[in-house]
CSV table of C-alpha atoms and ligand atoms in Angstrom, one decimal:
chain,number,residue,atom,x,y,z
A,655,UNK,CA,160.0,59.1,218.1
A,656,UNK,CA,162.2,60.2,215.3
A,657,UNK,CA,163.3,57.0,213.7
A,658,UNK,CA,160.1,57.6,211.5
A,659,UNK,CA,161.4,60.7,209.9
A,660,UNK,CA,163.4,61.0,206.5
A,661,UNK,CA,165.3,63.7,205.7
A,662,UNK,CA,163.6,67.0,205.0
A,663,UNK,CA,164.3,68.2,201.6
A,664,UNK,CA,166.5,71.3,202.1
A,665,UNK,CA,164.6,74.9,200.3
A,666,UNK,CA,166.0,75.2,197.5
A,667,UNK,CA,166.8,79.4,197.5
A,668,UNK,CA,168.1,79.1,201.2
A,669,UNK,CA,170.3,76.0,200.2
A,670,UNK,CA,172.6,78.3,198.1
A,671,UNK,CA,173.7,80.4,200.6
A,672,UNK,CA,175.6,77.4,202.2
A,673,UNK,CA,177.1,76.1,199.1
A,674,UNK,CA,178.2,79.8,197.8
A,675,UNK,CA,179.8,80.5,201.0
A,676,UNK,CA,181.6,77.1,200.8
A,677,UNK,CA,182.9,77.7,196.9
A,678,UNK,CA,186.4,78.5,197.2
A,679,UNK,CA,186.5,79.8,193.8
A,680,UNK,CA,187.5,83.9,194.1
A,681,UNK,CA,185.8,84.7,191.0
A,682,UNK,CA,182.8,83.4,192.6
A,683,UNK,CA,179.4,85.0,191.5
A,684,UNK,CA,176.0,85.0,193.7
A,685,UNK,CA,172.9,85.5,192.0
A,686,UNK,CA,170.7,83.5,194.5
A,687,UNK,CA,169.3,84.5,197.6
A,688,UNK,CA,167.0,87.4,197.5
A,689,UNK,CA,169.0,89.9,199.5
A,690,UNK,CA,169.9,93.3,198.3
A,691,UNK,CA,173.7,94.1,197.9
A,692,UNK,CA,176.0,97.1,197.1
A,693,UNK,CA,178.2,97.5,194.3
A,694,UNK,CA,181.2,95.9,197.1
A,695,UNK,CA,179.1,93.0,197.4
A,696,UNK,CA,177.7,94.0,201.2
A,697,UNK,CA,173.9,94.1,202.5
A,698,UNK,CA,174.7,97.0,204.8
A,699,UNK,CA,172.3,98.2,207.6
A,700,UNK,CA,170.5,101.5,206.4
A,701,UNK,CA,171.7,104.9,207.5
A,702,UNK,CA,168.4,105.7,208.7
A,703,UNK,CA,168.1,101.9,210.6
A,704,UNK,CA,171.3,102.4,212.3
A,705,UNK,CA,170.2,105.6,213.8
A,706,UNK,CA,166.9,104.5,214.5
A,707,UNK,CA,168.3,102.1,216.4
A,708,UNK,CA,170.8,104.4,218.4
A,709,UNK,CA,167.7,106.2,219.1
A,710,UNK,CA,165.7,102.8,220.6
A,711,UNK,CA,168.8,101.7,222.6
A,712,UNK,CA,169.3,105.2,224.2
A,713,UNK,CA,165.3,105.5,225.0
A,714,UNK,CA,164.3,102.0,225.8
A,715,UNK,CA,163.8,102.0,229.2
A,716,UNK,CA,161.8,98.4,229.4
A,717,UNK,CA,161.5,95.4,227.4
A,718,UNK,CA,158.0,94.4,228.8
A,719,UNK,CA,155.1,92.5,226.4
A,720,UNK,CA,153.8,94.5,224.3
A,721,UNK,CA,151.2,92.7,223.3
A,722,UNK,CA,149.8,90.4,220.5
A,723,UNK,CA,149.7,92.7,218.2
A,724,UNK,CA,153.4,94.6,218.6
A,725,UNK,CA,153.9,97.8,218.5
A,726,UNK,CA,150.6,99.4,217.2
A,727,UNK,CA,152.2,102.8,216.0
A,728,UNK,CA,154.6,100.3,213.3
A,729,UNK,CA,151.0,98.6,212.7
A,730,UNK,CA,149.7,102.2,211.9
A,731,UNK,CA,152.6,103.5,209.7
A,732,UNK,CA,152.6,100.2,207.8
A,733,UNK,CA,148.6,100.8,206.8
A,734,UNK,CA,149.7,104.6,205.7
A,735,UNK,CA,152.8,103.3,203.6
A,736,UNK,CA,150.5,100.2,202.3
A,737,UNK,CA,147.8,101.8,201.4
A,738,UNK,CA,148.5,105.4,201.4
A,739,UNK,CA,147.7,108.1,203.4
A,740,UNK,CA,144.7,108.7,201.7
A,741,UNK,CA,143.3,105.5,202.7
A,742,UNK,CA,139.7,104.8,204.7
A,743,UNK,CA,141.4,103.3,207.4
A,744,UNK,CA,138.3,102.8,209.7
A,745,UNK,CA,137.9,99.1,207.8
A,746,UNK,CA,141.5,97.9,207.9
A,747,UNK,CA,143.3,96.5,211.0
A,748,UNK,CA,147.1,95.4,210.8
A,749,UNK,CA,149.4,92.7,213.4
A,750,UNK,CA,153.1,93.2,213.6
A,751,UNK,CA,154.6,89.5,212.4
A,752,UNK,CA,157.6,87.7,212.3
A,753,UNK,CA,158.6,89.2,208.8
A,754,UNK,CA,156.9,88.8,205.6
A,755,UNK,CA,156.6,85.0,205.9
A,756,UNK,CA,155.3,85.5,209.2
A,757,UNK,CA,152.4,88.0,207.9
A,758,UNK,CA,151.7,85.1,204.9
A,759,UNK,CA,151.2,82.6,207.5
A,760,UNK,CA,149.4,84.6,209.8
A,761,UNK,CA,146.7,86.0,207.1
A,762,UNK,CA,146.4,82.2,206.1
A,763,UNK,CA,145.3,81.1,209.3
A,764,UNK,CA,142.9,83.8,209.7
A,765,UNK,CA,141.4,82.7,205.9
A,766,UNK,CA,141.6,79.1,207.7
A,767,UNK,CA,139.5,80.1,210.8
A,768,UNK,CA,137.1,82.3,208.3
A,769,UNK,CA,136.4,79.5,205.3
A,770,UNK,CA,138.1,76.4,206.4
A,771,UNK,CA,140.1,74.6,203.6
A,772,UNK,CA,139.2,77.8,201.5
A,773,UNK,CA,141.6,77.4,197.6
A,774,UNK,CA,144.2,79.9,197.7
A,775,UNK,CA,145.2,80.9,194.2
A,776,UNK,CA,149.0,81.4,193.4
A,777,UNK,CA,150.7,82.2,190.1
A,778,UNK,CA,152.6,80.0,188.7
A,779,UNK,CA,155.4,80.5,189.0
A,780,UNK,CA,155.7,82.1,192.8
A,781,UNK,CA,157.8,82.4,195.3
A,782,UNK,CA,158.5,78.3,196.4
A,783,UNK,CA,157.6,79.2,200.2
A,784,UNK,CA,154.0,80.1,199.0
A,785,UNK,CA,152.9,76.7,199.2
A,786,UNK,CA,153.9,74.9,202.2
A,787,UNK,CA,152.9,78.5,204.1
A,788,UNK,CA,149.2,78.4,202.8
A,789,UNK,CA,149.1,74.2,203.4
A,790,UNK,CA,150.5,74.4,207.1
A,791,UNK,CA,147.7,76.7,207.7
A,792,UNK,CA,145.3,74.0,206.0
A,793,UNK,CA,144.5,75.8,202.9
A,794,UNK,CA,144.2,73.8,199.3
A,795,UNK,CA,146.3,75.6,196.9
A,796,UNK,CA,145.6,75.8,193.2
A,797,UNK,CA,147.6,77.6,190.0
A,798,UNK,CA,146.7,80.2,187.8
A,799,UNK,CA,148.8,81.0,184.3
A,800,UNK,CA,151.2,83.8,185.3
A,801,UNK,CA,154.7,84.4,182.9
A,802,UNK,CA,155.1,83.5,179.0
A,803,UNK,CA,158.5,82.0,179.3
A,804,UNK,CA,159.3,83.0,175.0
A,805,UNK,CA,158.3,86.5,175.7
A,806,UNK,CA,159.3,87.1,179.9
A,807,UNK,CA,155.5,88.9,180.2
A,808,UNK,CA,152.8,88.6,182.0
A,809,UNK,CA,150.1,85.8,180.3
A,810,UNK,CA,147.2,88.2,181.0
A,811,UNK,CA,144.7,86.8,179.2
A,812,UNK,CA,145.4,82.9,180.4
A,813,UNK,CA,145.7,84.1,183.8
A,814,UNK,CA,142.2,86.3,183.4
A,815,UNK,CA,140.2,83.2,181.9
A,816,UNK,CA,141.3,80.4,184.9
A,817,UNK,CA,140.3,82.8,187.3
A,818,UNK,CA,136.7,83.1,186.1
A,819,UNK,CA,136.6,79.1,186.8
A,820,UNK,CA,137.5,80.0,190.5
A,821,UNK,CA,134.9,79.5,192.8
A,822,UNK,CA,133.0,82.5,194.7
A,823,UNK,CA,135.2,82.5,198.1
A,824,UNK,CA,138.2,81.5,196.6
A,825,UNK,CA,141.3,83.1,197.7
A,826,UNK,CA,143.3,84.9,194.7
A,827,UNK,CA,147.0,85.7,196.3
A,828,UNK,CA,149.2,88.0,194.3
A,829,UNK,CA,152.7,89.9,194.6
A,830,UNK,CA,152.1,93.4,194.7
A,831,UNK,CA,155.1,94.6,193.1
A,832,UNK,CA,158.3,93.0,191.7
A,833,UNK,CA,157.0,89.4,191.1
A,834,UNK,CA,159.0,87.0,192.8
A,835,UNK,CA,160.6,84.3,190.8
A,836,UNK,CA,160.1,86.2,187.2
A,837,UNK,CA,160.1,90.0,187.7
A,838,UNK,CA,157.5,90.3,184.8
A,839,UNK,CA,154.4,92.7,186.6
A,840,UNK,CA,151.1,93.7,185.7
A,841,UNK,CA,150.4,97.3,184.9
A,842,UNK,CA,147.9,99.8,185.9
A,843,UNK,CA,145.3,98.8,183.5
A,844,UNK,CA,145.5,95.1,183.9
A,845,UNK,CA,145.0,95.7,187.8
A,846,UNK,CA,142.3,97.5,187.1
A,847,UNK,CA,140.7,94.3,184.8
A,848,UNK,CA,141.8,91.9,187.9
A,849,UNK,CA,139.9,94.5,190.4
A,850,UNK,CA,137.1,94.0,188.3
A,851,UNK,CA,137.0,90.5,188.0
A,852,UNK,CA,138.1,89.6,191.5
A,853,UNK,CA,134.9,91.8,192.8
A,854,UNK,CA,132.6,90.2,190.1
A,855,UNK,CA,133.2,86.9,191.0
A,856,UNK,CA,133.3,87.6,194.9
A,857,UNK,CA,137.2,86.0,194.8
A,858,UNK,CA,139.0,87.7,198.1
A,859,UNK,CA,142.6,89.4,196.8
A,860,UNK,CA,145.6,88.6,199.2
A,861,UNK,CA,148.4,90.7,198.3
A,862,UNK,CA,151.9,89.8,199.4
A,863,UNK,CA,154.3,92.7,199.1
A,864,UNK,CA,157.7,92.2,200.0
A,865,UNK,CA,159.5,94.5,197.7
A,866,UNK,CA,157.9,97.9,198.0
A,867,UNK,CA,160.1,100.5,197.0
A,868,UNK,CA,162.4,98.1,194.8
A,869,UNK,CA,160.3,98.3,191.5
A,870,UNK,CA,159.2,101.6,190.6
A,871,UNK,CA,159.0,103.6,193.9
A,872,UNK,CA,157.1,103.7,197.3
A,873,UNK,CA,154.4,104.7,195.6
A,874,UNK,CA,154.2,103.5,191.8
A,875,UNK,CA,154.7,99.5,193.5
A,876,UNK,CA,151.8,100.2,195.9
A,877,UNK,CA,149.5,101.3,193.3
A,878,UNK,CA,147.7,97.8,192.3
A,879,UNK,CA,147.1,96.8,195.6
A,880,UNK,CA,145.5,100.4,195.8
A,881,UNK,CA,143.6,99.9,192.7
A,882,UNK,CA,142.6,96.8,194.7
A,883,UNK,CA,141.4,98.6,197.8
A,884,UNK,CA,139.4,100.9,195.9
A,885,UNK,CA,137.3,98.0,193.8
A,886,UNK,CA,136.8,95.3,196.3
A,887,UNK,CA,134.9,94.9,199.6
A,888,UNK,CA,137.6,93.0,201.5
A,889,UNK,CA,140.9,92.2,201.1
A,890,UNK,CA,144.0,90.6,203.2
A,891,UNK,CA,147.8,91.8,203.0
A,892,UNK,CA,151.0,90.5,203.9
A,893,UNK,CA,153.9,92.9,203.9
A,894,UNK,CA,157.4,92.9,204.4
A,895,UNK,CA,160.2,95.0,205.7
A,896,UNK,CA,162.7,92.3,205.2
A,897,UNK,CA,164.2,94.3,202.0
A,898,UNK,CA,163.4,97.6,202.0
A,899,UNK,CA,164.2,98.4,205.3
A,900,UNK,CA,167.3,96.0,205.1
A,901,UNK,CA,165.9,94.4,208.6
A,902,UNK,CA,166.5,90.7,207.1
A,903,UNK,CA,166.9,89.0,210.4
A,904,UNK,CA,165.0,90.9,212.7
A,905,UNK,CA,162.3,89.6,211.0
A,906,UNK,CA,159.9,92.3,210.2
A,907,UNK,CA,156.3,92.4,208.7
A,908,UNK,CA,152.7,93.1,209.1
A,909,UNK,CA,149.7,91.0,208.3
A,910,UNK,CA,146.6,93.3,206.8
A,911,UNK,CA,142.8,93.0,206.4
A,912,UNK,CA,140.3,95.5,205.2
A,913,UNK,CA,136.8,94.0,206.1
A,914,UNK,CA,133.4,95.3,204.9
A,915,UNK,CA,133.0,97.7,208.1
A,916,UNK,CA,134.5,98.6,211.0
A,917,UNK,CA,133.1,96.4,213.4
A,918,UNK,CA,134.1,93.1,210.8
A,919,UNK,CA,137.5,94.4,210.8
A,920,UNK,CA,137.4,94.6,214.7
A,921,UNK,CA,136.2,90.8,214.9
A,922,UNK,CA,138.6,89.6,212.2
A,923,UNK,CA,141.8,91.7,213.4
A,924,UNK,CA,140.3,89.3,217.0
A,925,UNK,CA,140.7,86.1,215.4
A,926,UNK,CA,144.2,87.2,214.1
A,927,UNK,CA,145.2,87.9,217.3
A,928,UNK,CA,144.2,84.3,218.6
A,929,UNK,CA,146.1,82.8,215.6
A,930,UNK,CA,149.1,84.7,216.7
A,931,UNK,CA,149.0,83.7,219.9
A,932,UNK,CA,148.7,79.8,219.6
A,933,UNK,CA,151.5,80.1,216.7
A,934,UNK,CA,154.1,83.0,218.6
A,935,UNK,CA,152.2,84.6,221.1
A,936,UNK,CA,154.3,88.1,220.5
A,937,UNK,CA,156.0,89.5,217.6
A,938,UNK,CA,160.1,90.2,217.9
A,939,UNK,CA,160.2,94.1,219.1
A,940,UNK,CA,163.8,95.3,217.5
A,941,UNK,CA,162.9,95.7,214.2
A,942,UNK,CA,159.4,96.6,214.1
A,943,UNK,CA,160.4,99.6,216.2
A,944,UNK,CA,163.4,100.6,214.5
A,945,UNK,CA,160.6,100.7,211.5
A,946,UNK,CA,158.4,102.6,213.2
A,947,UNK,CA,161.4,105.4,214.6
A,948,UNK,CA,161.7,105.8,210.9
A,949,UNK,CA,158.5,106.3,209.4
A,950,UNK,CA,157.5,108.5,212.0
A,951,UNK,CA,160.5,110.9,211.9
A,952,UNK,CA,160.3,113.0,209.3
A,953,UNK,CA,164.4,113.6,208.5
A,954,UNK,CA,164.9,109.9,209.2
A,955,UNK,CA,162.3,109.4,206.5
A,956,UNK,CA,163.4,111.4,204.1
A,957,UNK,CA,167.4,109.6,204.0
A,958,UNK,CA,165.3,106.1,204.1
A,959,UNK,CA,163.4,107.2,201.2
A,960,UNK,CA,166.6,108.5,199.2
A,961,UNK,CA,169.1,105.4,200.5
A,962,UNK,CA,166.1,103.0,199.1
A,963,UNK,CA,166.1,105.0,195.8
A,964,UNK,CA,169.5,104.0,195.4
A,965,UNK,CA,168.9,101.0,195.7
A,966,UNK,CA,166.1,101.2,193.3
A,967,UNK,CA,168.1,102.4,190.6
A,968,UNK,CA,170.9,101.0,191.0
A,969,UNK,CA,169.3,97.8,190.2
A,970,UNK,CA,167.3,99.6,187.3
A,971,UNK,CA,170.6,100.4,185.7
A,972,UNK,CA,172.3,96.7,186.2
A,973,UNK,CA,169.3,95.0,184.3
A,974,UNK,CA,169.6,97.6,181.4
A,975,UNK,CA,173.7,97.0,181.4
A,976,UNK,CA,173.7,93.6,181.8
A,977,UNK,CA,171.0,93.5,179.1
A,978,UNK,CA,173.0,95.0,176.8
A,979,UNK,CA,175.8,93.2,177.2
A,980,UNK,CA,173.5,89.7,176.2
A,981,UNK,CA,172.2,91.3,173.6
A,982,UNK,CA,175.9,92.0,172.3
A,983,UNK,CA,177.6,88.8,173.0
A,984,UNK,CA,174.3,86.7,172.4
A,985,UNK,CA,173.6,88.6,169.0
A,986,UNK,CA,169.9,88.5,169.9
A,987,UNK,CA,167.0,90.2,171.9
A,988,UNK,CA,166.7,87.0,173.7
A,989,UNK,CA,167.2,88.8,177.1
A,990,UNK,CA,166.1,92.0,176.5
A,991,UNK,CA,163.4,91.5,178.9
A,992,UNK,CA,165.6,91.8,181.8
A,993,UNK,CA,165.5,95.5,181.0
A,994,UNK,CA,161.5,95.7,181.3
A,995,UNK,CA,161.0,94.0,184.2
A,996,UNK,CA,161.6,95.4,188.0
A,997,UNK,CA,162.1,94.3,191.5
A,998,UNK,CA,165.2,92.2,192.3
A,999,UNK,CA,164.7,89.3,190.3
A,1000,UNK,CA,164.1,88.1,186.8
A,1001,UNK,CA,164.4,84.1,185.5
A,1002,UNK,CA,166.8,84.0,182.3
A,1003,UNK,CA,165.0,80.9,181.1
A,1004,UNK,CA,167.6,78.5,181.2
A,1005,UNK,CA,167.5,74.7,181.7
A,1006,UNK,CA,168.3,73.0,184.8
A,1007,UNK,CA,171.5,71.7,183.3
A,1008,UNK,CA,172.8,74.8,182.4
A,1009,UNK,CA,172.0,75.9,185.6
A,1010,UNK,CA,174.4,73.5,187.0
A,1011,UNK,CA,176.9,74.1,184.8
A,1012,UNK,CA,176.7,77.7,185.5
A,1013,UNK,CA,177.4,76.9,189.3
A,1014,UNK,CA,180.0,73.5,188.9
A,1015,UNK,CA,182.3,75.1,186.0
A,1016,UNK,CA,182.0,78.6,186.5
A,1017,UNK,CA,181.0,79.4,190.3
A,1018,UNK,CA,177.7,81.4,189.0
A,1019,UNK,CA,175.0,80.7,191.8
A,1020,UNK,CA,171.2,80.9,190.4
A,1021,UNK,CA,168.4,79.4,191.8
A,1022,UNK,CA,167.8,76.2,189.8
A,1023,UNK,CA,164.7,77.9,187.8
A,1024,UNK,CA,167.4,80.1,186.2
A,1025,UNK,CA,166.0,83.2,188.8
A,1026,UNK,CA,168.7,85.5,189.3
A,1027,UNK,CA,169.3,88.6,191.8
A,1028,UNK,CA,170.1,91.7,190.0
A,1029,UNK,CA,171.7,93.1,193.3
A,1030,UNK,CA,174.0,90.7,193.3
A,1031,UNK,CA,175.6,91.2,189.1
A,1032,UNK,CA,179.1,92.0,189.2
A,1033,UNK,CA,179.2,96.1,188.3
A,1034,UNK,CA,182.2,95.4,186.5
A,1035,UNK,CA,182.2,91.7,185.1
A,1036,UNK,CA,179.0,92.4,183.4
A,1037,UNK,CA,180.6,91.3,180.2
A,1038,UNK,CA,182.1,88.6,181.3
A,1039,UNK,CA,179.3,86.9,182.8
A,1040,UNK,CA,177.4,87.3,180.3
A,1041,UNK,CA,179.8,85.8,178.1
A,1042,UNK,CA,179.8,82.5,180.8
A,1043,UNK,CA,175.7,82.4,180.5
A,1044,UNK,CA,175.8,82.6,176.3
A,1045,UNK,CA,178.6,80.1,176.7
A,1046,UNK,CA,176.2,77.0,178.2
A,1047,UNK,CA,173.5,77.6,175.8
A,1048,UNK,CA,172.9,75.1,172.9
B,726,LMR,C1,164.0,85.0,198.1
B,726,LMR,O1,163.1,84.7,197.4
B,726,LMR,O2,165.2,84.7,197.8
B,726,LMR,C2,163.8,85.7,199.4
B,726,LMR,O3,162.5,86.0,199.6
B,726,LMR,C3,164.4,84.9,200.5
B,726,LMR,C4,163.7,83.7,200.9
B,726,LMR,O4,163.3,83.6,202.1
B,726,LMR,O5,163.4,82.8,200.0
């Protein structure tokens, strides 16, 4: 059987993890994976988490099925933090999944059983997994302009004009917030000109949003997959818990549609639930109902809300210092852009060589498209790193 196999490539962002951990170098710096970290260099569990799960382990008298779609108050809280409380929710219908990659791959076989084959549009550059998640479902996959690499913003216009050649039916997927591998974003306006365009041309938007609450708030990083609620007919969503909620390996998520009516929504949220099934059958409890403890408990909440703020700016202020300090050392505005963008990551713009030379002569871990993870700049070797990265530049 397997003597017809080669070797599978290993992912490239997951890769690092092993090769950090194996550095012996002290001074060592990780800037890969995307996983939040404190200013000690830990990814603790969440106040508000921990007690959750106190909560759950005292109360949890069974650990029955629960069903195909998990726990249906999580699925319910996630459509309220999603798409806000204000939201007609009779049209949209959510699944519990195996954490945000989960939700991408369950919403692509739900577009598979709907248009089979259907083009699924992804920026380029995105988040590497995009691909091989929308082709294992069967999907053809197709890029659209996304990031000006001279300027670190958004190629609007480029990005606006390939989508008109898209085909009615096409699939449009987009990062909601804190674009994953650039951290350049579109604003309110420029959501608003994609709303308009996506319903024109009868392209269906599929939001993946995996970084609520790390850009500009709960709210503020919702609002363009709101705008697009508002303008278009249908739409699919896949969210993720993974960071925000700190839940990394209890693999949280939620896969979203909003039909054209209630009974549409029924029928597709149906066919989800039969993808589900032949992929997982059931979701993974723990973490979805820790979630759910949270969002439903008003106190809990409220130290979620203010521990992921935290968060928030603390990353907020490391771009703007570790800006500055390029600017200083480079004697240029070459990276001021690291101070405009949000979410977690941004790309430097560096060559692959000077990638390598990052990690092999001075232990700096990137991912190999020069993408770094703000959470994880040293708070006080800000200068010195950035005197490393202006070293290796020609
Ligand atoms: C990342 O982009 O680093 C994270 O989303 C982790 C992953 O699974 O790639």
């Amino acid at each position: 059987m397997f003597e017809t196999l080669q070797p599978a490539p290993p992912d490239k962002i997951l890769a690092l993890i092993g090769l950090y951990r194996a550095d012996p170098r002290p001074n060592k710096v990780d800037l890969g994976v995307g996983v939040y970290r404190d200013g000690a260099g830990r990814t603790p569990v969440l106040r508000a988490v921990r007690e959750a799960e106190k909560r759950l382990w005292q109360s949890q008298d069974t650990k029955t099925y629960l069903g195909l779609s998990g726990d249906i108050a999580f699925n319910a809280a996630m459509i309220d933090l999603v798409f806000g409380k204000d939201a007609d929710t009779s049209r949209i219908r959510a699944a519990q999944a195996p954490g945000g990659s989960g939700a991408l791959r369950l919403v692509a076989e739900l577009l598979q059983r709907s248009r089979p084959g259907v083009t699924v549009w992804t920026s380029d550059p995105t988040w590497p997994n995009h691909l091989p998640i929308m082709r294992g479902a069967g999907l053809a996959t197709r890029d659209y302009p996304y990031f000006d690499e001279a300027t670190g913003k958004v190629r609007f216009d480029a990005m606006v004009e390939t989508l008109k050649g898209a085909a009615a039916g096409d699939v449009v997927l987009l990062h909601g917030c804190c674009h994953n591998p650039t951290g350049a974003n579109l604003d309110a306006a420029q959501w608003q000109m994609l709303a308009d365009l996506l319903a024109e041309r009868k392209l269906l938007p599929f939001v993946d949003l995996a970084y609520q609450g790390f850009g500009d708030g709960l709210e503020a990083d919702a609002q363009g997959l709101r705008i697009l609620a508002a303008n278009v007919p249908e739409m699919v969503v896949a969210a993720s818990c993974s960071k925000n909620f700190a839940v990394y390996r209890d693999r949280v998520g939620a896969a979203m549609l909003m039909a054209r009516d209630s009974a549409q929504a029924d029928i597709a949220a149906s066919n989800m639930l039969a993808a589900a099934r032949a992929l997982y059958s059931m979701p993974p409890d723990h973490g979805a109902a820790a979630v759910r403890i949270v969002l439903e408990d008003p106190a809990l909440r409220a130290d979620w809300e203010a521990e992921l703020d935290e968060m928030r700016l603390r990353m907020l202020r490391l771009r703007r210092e570790f800006a500055d300090a390029l600017r200083r050392i480079s004697n240029s505005d070459r990276f001021d852009f690291i101070a405009e963008h949000r979410g977690m990551f941004s790309r430097l713009g560096l060559t692959g060589s000077q990638v390598e030379r990052l990690r092999d002569e001075h232990a700096v871990y990137m991912v190999g498209d020069s993408r770094i993870n703000v959470a994880g700049l040293p708070e006080n070797g800000l200068e010195e790193l950035a005197r490393t990265i202006v070293s290796v530049l020609d």
